[in-house]
Amino acid sequence: MTTPYQLLYWPGLQGRGEFVRLALEEAGVPYVDVARQKGGMPKTTASLDFDQVDHPSFAPPVLQVGDLLIGQTANILMYLGAKHKLAPRAEAGRLWANQLQLTIADIVAEAHDTHHPISTNLYYEDQKKEAKARAKDFREQRIPKFLNYFEGVVQGGYAVGARLSYVDLSLFQLIEGLRYAFPKAMARLEPAYPKLIALHDKVAARPNIAAYLQSKRRIPFNETGIFRRYPELDK
């Protein structure tokens, strides 16, 4: 393609946009992280506005391809997977990849809710007691349940078929996020998931991904994103 993809996402945080960035980086295709550019925020918010676009998204990320706007992380990745050989060509394989990506979205949402269990309209400090209870259940019950599932999914070194897909990139990001938010819990849990951790390490070593992780394009984890490190939630 000659025109770079336009990634519309909030500046300053990885969030759900990071799953899209990883696919674009692995594919080695040009893209612009619009809101990180001067004057980029109005274009990002316009993608959510019924008065400005025909098919607005509920929330970022949004990928603009020419005049086409694609919303929802899994939807964007399904598109990129087909375009850039990051998904199987057969319909059954593409559906399986999308199913796994949607399951990743489920645990990502649960990770977010550990620090905002009551409302996203309240500050974390306004719901600390509830967050501690939610995080305890997440650490002890939900993380193992999801990781057990994904450990079973990884066969032959990859999640989908015999070669890398966008699902593998997303599983890498999931492990990275959980390590950041819950380092003690993950140190205790990871030995039970050797295939999943081996996949994480394999993705991290891929040339395009390794270069991206060392670049300024990779926004550091922080306490405004989905995965947040509050030590009291990792006891």
PDB file of C-alpha atoms in Angstrom, residues 110 114 130-146 182 188-189 233 235:
ATOM      1  CA  GLU A 110     -11.380  -8.111  33.338  1.00  0.00           C
ATOM      2  CA  THR A 114      -9.573  -4.867  38.741  1.00  0.00           C
ATOM      3  CA  GLU A 130     -13.758  -2.977  45.908  1.00  0.00           C
ATOM      4  CA  ALA A 131     -10.678  -3.067  43.679  1.00  0.00           C
ATOM      5  CA  LYS A 132      -8.770  -5.156  46.218  1.00  0.00           C
ATOM      6  CA  ALA A 133     -11.548  -7.731  46.318  1.00  0.00           C
ATOM      7  CA  ARG A 134     -11.880  -7.788  42.526  1.00  0.00           C
ATOM      8  CA  ALA A 135      -8.115  -8.072  42.037  1.00  0.00           C
ATOM      9  CA  LYS A 136      -7.855 -10.964  44.495  1.00  0.00           C
ATOM     10  CA  ASP A 137     -10.431 -12.940  42.538  1.00  0.00           C
ATOM     11  CA  PHE A 138      -8.742 -12.013  39.261  1.00  0.00           C
ATOM     12  CA  ARG A 139      -5.313 -13.154  40.483  1.00  0.00           C
ATOM     13  CA  GLU A 140      -6.483 -16.360  42.088  1.00  0.00           C
ATOM     14  CA  GLN A 141      -9.288 -17.495  39.790  1.00  0.00           C
ATOM     15  CA  ARG A 142      -9.555 -15.626  36.514  1.00  0.00           C
ATOM     16  CA  ILE A 143      -5.916 -15.358  35.390  1.00  0.00           C
ATOM     17  CA  PRO A 144      -5.356 -19.114  35.829  1.00  0.00           C
ATOM     18  CA  LYS A 145      -8.631 -19.936  34.091  1.00  0.00           C
ATOM     19  CA  PHE A 146      -7.721 -17.891  31.007  1.00  0.00           C
ATOM     20  CA  PHE A 182       0.605  -8.267  38.668  1.00  0.00           C
ATOM     21  CA  ARG A 188       4.070 -17.512  40.826  1.00  0.00           C
ATOM     22  CA  LEU A 189       1.806 -18.634  37.969  1.00  0.00           C
ATOM     23  CA  LEU A 233      -3.716  -5.179  44.154  1.00  0.00           C
ATOM     24  CA  LYS A 235      -0.585  -8.924  47.319  1.00  0.00           C
TER      25      LYS A 235
END
